[in-house]
mmCIF file of C-alpha atoms in Angstrom:
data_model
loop_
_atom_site.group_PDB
_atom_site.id
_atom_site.type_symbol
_atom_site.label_atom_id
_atom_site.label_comp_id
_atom_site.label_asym_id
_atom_site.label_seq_id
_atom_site.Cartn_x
_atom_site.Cartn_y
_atom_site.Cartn_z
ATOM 1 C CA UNK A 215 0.000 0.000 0.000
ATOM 2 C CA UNK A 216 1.213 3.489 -1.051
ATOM 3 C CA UNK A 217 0.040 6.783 0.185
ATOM 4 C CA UNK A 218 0.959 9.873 -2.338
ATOM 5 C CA UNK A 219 1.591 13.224 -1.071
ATOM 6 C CA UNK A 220 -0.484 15.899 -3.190
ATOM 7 C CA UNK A 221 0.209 19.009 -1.104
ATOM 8 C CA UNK A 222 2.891 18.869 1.461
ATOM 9 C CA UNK A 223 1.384 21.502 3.631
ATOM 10 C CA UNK A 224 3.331 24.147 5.076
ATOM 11 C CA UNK A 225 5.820 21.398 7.114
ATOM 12 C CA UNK A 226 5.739 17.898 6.911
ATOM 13 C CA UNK A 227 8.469 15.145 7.639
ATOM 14 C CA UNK A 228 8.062 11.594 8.973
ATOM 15 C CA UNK A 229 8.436 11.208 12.704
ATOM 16 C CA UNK A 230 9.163 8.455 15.347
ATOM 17 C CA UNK A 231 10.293 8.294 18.583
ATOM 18 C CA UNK A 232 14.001 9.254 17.037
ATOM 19 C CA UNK A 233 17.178 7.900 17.490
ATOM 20 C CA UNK A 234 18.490 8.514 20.970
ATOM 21 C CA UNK A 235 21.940 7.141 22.002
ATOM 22 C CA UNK A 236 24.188 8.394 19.158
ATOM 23 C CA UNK A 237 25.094 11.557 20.843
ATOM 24 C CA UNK A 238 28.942 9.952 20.914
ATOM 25 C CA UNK A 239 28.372 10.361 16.957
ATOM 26 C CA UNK A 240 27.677 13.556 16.817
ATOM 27 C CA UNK A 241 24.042 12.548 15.918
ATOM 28 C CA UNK A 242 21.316 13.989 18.029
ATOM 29 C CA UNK A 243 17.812 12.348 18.457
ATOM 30 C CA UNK A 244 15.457 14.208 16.352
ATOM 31 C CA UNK A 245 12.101 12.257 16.622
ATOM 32 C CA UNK A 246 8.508 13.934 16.917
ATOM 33 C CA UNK A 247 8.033 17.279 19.176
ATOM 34 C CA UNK A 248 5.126 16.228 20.405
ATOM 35 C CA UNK A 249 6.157 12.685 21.734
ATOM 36 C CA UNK A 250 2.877 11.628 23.947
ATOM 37 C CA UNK A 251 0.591 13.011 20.457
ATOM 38 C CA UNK A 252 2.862 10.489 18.325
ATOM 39 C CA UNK A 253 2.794 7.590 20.543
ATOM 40 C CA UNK A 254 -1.776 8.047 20.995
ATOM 41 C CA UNK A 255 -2.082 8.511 17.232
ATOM 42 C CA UNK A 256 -0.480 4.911 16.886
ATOM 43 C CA UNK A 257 -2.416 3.554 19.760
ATOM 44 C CA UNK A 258 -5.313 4.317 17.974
ATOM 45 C CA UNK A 259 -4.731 2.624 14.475
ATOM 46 C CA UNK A 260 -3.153 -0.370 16.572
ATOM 47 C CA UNK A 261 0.193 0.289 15.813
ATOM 48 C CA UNK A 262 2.467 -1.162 18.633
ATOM 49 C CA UNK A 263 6.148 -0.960 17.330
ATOM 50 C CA UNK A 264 6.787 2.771 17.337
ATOM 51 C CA UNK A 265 6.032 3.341 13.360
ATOM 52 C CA UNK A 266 6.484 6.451 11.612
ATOM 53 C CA UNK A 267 3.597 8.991 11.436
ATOM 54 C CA UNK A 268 3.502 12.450 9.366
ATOM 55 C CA UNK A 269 4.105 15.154 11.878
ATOM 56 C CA UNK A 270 2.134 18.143 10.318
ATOM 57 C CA UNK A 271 3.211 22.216 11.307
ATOM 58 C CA UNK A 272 0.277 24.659 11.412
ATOM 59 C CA UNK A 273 -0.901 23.664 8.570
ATOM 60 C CA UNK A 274 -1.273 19.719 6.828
ATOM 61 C CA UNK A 275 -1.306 17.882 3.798
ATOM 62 C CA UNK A 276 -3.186 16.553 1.215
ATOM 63 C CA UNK A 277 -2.467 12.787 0.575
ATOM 64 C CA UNK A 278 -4.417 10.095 -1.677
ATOM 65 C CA UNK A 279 -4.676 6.485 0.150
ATOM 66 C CA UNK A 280 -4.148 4.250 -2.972
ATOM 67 C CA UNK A 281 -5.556 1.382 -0.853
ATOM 68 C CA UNK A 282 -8.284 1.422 2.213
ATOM 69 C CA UNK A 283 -6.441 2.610 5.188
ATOM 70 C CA UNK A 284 -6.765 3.290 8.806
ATOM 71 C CA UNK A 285 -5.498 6.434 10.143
ATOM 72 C CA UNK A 286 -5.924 8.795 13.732
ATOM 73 C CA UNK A 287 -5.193 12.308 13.816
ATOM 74 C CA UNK A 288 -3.715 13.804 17.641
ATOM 75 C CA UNK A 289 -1.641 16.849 18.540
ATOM 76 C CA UNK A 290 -2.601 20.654 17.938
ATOM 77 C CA UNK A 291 -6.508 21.042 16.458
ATOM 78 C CA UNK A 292 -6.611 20.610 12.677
ATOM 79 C CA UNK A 293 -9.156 20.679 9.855
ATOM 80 C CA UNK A 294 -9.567 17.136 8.223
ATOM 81 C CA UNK A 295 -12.143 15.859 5.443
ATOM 82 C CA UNK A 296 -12.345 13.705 2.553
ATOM 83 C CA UNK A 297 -14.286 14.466 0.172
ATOM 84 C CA UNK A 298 -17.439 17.072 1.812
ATOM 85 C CA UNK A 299 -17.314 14.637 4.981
ATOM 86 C CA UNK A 300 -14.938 16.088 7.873
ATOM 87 C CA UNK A 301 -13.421 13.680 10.308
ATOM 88 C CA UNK A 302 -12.634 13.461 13.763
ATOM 89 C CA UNK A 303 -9.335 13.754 15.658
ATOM 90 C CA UNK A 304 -8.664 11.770 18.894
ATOM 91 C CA UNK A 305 -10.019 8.825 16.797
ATOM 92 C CA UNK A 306 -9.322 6.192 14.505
ATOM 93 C CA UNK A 307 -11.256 6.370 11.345
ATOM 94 C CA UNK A 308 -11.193 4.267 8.495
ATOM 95 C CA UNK A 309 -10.652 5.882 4.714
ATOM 96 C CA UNK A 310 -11.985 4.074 1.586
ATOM 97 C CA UNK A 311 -9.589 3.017 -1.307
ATOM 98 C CA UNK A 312 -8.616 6.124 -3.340
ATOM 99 C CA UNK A 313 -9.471 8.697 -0.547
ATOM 100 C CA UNK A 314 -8.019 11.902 -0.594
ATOM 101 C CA UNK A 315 -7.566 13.070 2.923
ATOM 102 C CA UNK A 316 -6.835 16.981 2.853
ATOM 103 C CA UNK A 317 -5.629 18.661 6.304
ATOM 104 C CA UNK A 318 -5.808 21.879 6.486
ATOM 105 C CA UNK A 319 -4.639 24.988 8.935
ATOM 106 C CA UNK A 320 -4.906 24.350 13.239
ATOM 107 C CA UNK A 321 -6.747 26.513 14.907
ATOM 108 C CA UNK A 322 -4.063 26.472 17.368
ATOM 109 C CA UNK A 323 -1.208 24.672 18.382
ATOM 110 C CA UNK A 324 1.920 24.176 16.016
ATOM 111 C CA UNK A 325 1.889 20.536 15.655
ATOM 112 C CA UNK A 326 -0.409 17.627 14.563
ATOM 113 C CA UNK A 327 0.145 14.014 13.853
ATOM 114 C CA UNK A 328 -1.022 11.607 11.368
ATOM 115 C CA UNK A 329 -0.672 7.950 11.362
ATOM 116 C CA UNK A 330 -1.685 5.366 9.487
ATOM 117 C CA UNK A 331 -1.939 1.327 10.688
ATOM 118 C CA UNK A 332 1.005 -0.073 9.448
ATOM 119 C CA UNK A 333 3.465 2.376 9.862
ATOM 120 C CA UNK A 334 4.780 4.784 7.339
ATOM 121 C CA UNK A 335 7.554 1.925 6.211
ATOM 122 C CA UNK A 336 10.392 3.544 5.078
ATOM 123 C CA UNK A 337 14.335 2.748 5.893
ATOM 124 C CA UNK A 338 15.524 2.972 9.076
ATOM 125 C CA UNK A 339 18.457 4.679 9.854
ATOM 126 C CA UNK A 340 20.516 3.966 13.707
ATOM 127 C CA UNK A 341 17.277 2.809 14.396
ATOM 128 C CA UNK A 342 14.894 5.189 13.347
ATOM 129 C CA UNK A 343 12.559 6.406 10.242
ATOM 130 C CA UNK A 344 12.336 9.865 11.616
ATOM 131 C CA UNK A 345 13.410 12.987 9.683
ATOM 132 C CA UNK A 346 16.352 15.143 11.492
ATOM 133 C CA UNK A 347 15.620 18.262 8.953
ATOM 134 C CA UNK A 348 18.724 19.967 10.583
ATOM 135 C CA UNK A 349 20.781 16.837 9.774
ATOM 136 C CA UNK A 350 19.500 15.422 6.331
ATOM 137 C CA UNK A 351 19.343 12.175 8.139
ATOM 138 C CA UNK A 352 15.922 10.584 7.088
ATOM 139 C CA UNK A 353 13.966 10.232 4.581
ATOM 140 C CA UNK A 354 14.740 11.459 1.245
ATOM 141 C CA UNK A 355 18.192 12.587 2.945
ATOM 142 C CA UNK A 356 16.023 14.382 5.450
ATOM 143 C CA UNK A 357 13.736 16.738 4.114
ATOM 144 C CA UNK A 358 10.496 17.918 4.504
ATOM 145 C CA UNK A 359 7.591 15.969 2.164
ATOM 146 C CA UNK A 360 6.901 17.149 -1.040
ATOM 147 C CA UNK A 361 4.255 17.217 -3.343
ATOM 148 C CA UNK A 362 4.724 13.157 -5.408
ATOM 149 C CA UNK A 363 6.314 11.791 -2.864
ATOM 150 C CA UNK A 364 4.920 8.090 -2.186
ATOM 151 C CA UNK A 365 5.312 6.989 1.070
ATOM 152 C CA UNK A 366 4.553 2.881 1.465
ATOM 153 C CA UNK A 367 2.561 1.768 4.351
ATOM 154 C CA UNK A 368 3.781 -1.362 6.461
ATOM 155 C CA UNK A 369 1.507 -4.830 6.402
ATOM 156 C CA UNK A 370 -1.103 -5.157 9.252
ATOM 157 C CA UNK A 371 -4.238 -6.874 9.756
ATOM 158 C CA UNK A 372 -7.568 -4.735 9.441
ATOM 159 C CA UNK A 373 -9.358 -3.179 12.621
ATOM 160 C CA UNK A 374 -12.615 -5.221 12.573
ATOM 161 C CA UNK A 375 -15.211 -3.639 10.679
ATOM 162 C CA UNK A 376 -12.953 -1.357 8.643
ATOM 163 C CA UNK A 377 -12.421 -2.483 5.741
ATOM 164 C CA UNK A 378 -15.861 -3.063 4.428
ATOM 165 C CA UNK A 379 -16.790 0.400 4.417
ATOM 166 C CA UNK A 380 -16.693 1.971 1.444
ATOM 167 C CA UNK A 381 -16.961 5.930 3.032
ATOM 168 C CA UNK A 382 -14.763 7.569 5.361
ATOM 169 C CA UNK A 383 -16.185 7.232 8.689
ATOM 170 C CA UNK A 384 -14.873 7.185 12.187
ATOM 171 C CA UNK A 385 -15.381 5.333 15.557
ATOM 172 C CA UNK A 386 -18.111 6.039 17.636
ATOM 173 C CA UNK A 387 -16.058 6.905 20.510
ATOM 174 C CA UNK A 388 -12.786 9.255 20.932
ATOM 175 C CA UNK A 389 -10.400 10.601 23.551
ATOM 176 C CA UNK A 390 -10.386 13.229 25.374
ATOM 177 C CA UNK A 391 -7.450 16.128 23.994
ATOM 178 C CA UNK A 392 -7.368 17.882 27.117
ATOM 179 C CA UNK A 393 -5.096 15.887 29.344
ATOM 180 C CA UNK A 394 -2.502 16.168 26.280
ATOM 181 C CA UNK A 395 -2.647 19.122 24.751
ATOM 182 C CA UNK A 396 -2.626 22.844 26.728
ATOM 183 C CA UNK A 397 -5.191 24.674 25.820
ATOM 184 C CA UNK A 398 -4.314 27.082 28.994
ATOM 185 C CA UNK A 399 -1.371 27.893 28.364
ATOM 186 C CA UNK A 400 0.620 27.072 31.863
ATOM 187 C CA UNK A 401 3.528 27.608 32.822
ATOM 188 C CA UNK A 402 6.677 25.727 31.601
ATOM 189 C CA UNK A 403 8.575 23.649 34.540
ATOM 190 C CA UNK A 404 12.457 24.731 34.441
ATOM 191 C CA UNK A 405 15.173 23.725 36.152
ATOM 192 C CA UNK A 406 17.964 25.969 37.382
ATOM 193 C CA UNK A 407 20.748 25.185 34.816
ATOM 194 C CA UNK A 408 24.505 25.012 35.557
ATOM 195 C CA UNK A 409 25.393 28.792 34.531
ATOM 196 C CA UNK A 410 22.335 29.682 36.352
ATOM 197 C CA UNK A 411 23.897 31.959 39.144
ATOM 198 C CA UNK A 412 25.668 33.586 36.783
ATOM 199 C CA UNK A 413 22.716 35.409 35.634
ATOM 200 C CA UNK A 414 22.431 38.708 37.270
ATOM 201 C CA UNK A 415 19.709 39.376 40.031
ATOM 202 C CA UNK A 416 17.327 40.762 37.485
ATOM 203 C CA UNK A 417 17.655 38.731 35.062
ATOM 204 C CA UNK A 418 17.079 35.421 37.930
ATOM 205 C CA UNK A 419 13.723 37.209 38.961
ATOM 206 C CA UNK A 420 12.204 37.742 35.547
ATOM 207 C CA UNK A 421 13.225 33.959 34.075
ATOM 208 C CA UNK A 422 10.888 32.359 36.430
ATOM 209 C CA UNK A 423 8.442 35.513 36.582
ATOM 210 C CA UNK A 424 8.734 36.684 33.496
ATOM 211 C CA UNK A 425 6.981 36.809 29.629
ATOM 212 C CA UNK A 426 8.646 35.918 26.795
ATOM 213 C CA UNK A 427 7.146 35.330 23.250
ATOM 214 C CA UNK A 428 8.082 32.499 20.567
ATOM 215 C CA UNK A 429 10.213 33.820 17.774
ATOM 216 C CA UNK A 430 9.489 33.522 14.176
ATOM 217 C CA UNK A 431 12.840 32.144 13.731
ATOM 218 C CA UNK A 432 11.869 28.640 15.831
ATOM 219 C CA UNK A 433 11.906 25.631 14.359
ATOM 220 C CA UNK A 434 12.666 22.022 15.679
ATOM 221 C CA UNK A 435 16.323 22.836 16.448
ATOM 222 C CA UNK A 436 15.377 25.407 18.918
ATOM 223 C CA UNK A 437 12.804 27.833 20.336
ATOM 224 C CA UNK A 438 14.072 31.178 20.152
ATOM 225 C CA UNK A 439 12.246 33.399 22.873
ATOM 226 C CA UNK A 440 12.312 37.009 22.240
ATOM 227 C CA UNK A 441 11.242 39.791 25.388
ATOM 228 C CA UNK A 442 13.200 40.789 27.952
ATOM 229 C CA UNK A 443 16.802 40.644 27.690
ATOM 230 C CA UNK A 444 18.743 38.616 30.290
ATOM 231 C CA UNK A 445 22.676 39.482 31.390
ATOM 232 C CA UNK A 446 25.126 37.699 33.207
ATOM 233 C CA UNK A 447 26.859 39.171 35.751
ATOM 234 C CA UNK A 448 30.167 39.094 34.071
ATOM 235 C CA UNK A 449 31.215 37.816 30.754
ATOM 236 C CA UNK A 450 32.004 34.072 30.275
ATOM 237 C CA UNK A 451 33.887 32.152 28.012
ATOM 238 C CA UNK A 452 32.889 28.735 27.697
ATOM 239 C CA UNK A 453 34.393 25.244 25.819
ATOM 240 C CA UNK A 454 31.310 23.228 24.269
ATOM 241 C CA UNK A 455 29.626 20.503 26.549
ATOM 242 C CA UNK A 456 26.754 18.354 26.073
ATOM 243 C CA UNK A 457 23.471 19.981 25.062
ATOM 244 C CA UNK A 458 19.802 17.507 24.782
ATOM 245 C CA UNK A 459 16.394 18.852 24.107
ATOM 246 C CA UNK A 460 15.189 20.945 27.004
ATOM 247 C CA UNK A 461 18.267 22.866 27.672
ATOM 248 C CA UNK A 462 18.015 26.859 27.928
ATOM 249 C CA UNK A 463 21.217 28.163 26.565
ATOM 250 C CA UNK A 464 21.750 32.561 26.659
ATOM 251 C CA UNK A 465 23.545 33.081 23.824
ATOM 252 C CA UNK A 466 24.798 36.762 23.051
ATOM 253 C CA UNK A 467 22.356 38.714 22.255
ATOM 254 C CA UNK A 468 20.527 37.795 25.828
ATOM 255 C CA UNK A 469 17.683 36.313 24.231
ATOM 256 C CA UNK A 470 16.849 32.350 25.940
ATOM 257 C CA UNK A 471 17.228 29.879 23.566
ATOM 258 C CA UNK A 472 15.132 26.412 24.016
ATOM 259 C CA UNK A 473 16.849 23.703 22.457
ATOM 260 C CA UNK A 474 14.334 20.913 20.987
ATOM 261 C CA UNK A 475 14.345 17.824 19.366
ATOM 262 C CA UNK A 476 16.424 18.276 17.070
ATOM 263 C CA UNK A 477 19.098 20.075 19.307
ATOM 264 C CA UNK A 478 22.770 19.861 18.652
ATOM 265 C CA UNK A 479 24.695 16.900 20.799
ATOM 266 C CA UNK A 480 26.799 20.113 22.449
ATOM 267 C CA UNK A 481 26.650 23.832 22.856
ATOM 268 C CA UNK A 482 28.788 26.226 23.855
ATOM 269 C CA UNK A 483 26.055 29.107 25.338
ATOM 270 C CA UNK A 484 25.719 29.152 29.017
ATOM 271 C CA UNK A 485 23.277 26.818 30.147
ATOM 272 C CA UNK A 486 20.876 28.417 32.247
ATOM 273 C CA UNK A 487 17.658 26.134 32.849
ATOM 274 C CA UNK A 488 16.688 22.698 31.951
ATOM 275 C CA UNK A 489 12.980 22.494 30.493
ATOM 276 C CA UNK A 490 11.178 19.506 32.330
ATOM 277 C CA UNK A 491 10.960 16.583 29.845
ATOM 278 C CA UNK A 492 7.379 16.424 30.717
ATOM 279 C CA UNK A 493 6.894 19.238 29.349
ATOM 280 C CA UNK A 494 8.674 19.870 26.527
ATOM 281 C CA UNK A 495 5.772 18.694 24.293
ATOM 282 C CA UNK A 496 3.849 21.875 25.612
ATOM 283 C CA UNK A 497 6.481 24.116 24.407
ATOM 284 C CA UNK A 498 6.153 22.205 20.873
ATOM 285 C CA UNK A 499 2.722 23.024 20.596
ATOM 286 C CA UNK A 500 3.474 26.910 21.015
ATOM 287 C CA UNK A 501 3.563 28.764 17.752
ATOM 288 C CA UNK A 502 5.360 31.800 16.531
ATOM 289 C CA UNK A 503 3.900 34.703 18.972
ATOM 290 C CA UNK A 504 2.835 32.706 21.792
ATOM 291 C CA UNK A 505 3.961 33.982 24.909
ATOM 292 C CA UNK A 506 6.427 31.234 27.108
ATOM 293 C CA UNK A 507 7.076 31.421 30.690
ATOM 294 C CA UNK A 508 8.401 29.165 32.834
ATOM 295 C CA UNK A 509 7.710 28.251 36.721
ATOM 296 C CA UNK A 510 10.536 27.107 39.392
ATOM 297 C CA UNK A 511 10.817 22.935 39.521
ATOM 298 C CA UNK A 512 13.334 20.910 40.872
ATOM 299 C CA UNK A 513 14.360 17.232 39.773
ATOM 300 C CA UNK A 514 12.420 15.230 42.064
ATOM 301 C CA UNK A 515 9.087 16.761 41.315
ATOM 302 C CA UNK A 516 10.235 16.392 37.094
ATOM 303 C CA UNK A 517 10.940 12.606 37.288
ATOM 304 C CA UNK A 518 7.857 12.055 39.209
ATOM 305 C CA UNK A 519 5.806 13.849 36.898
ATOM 306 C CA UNK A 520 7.375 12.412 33.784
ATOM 307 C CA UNK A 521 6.842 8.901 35.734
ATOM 308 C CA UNK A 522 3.401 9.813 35.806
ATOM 309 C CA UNK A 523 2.876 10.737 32.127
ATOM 310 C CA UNK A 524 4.427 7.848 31.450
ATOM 311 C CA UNK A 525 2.049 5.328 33.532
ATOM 312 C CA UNK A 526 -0.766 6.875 32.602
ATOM 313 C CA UNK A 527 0.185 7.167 28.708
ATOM 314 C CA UNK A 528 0.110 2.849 29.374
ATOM 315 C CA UNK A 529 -2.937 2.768 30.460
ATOM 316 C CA UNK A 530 -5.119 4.409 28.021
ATOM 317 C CA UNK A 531 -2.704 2.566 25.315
ATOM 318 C CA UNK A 532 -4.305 -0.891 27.069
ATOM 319 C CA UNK A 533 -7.813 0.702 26.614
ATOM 320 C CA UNK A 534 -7.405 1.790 23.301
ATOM 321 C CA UNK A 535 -6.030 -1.798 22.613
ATOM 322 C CA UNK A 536 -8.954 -3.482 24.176
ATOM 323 C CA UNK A 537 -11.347 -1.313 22.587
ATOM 324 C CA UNK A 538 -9.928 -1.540 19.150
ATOM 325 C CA UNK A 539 -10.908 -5.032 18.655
ATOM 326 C CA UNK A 540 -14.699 -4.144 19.297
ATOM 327 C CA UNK A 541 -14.757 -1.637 16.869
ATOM 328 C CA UNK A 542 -18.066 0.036 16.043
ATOM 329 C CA UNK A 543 -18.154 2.767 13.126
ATOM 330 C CA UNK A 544 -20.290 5.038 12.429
ATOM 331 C CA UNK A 545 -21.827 4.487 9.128
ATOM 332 C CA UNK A 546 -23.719 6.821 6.736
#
């Protein structure tokens, strides 16, 4: 089975869980921004082996299922149809041989995620399918879709029900967004970095009280957060050290920059915070002029909230298992 990209929206690439553990390499992990969206988008089409999905920014493609598929859409709120008939996210719905599923803008967010039962098959590379855009590791040497690309689809047995249909239709149940994607807005859990104190007073205060808006200039490298400019007490010259997604590095011009999943394996900024993990998803989701602030957390209360995520992330997978082979659809 092939699925053939028509429009490549705005920013597409294939996405897994990347390739983490080649940092000795010089290769950094790359993988989807929104990790918990990826991994309930292949719950839902039964996927169970960490397949590729198409990780979608602002706005999505337009692809043409060659054969029946079944596909969920999770992450930041988009517009899907095929055909006149829109479809659900936060669901798995099944699209008829020949569908043309078109995605269009989110109405808000940065980042959705499509996947498709099967897995978007591709070659792996140190382990992974996923696109590191910075890199060119990845599909097509690791750039974004384009329009004729043909992306095959991995074998799997059909969700009960599905293929029979000969309309796109959904399930007649879905999850609820809210737990995984921030609609408020919150603030971002940071930990004090290594070059912290040598921030001056000011500039301490206002990165954990403080407003600062996304750049235009982010991308998955790095959030660049424009406001208030931060100083150190006294310059510092630095040697490069290890850098991950998460760290806040104060380059320069004084302006915090987020690293993100596609973040260099070192850096030689001082490293002033360390983004929780658990919720660096939430900073994916924010889009060019959304204001970012962050909130005091130390390491104890970020492992136990990642731990958390993480138990409760396998217990809706079960469900969504479980459910999946009692399928019901919702027929025209």
């Amino acid at each position: 089975m092939n699925v053939t990209v028509i429009k490549p929206g705005l920013l597409s690439s294939l996405q897994d869980a990347g390739r983490p553990g080649h940092a000795a390499l010089g290769v950094g992990r790359a993988g989807a921004m929104d990790l918990p969206a990826w991994q309930l988008a292949n719950a839902l089409v039964g996927n169970t082996n960490g397949e590729a999905a198409i990780e979608c920014t602002l706005a999505g493609p337009s692809l043409r299922f060659e054969q029946a598929a079944v596909i969920a859409l999770t992450g930041a709120p988009i517009a899907a149809s095929v055909g006149q008939r829109p479809l659900p996210m936060w669901t798995t719905c099944h699209l008829p041989a020949g569908g043309v599923l078109h995605l269009g803008r989110m109405a808000s967010g940065c980042r959705s995620y499509l996947a498709v039962r099967g897995g978007f098959d591709i070659p792996a590379l140190l382990g992974s399918r996923s696109s590191d855009l910075h890199a060119r590791i990845g599909f097509a040497q690791g750039r974004a879709l384009r329009a004729g690309d043909v992306l095959p689809v991995g074998p799997a047995a059909p969700v009960p029900g599905s293929s029979t249909g000969k309309e796109a239709c959904p399930l007649d149940w879905s999850l609820d967004p809210q737990p995984w994607f921030d609609f408020a807005g919150r603030p971002l859990a940071l930990l004090r970095g290594s070059h912290w104190s040598r921030l001056d007073e000011a500039s301490q205060q206002w990165l954990f009280g403080g407003r600062f808006v996304l750049s235009r200039d982010s991308n998955r490298t790095a959030a660049r957060l424009d406001g208030h400019t931060l100083q150190l007490r006294e310059p510092l010259e630095l040697i490069s050290e290890a850098a991950l997604p998460g760290t806040l590095q104060l380059p320069p011009s004084g302006q915090p920059i987020a690293l993100l999943a596609e973040a260099p394996v070192t850096g030689g900024y001082p490293r002033i915070g360390q983004i929780a993990a658990v919720d660096l998803p939430r900073l994916a989701q924010c889009r060019p002029g959304d204001t970012v602030c962050f909130r005091e957390t130390n390491l104890d209360e970020a492992l136990a909230r990642l731990a958390a995520r993480r138990r409760r992330l396998a217990r809706l997978r079960g469900v969504i298992a479980e459910r999946l082979g009692q399928a019901r659809w919702k027929r025209t």
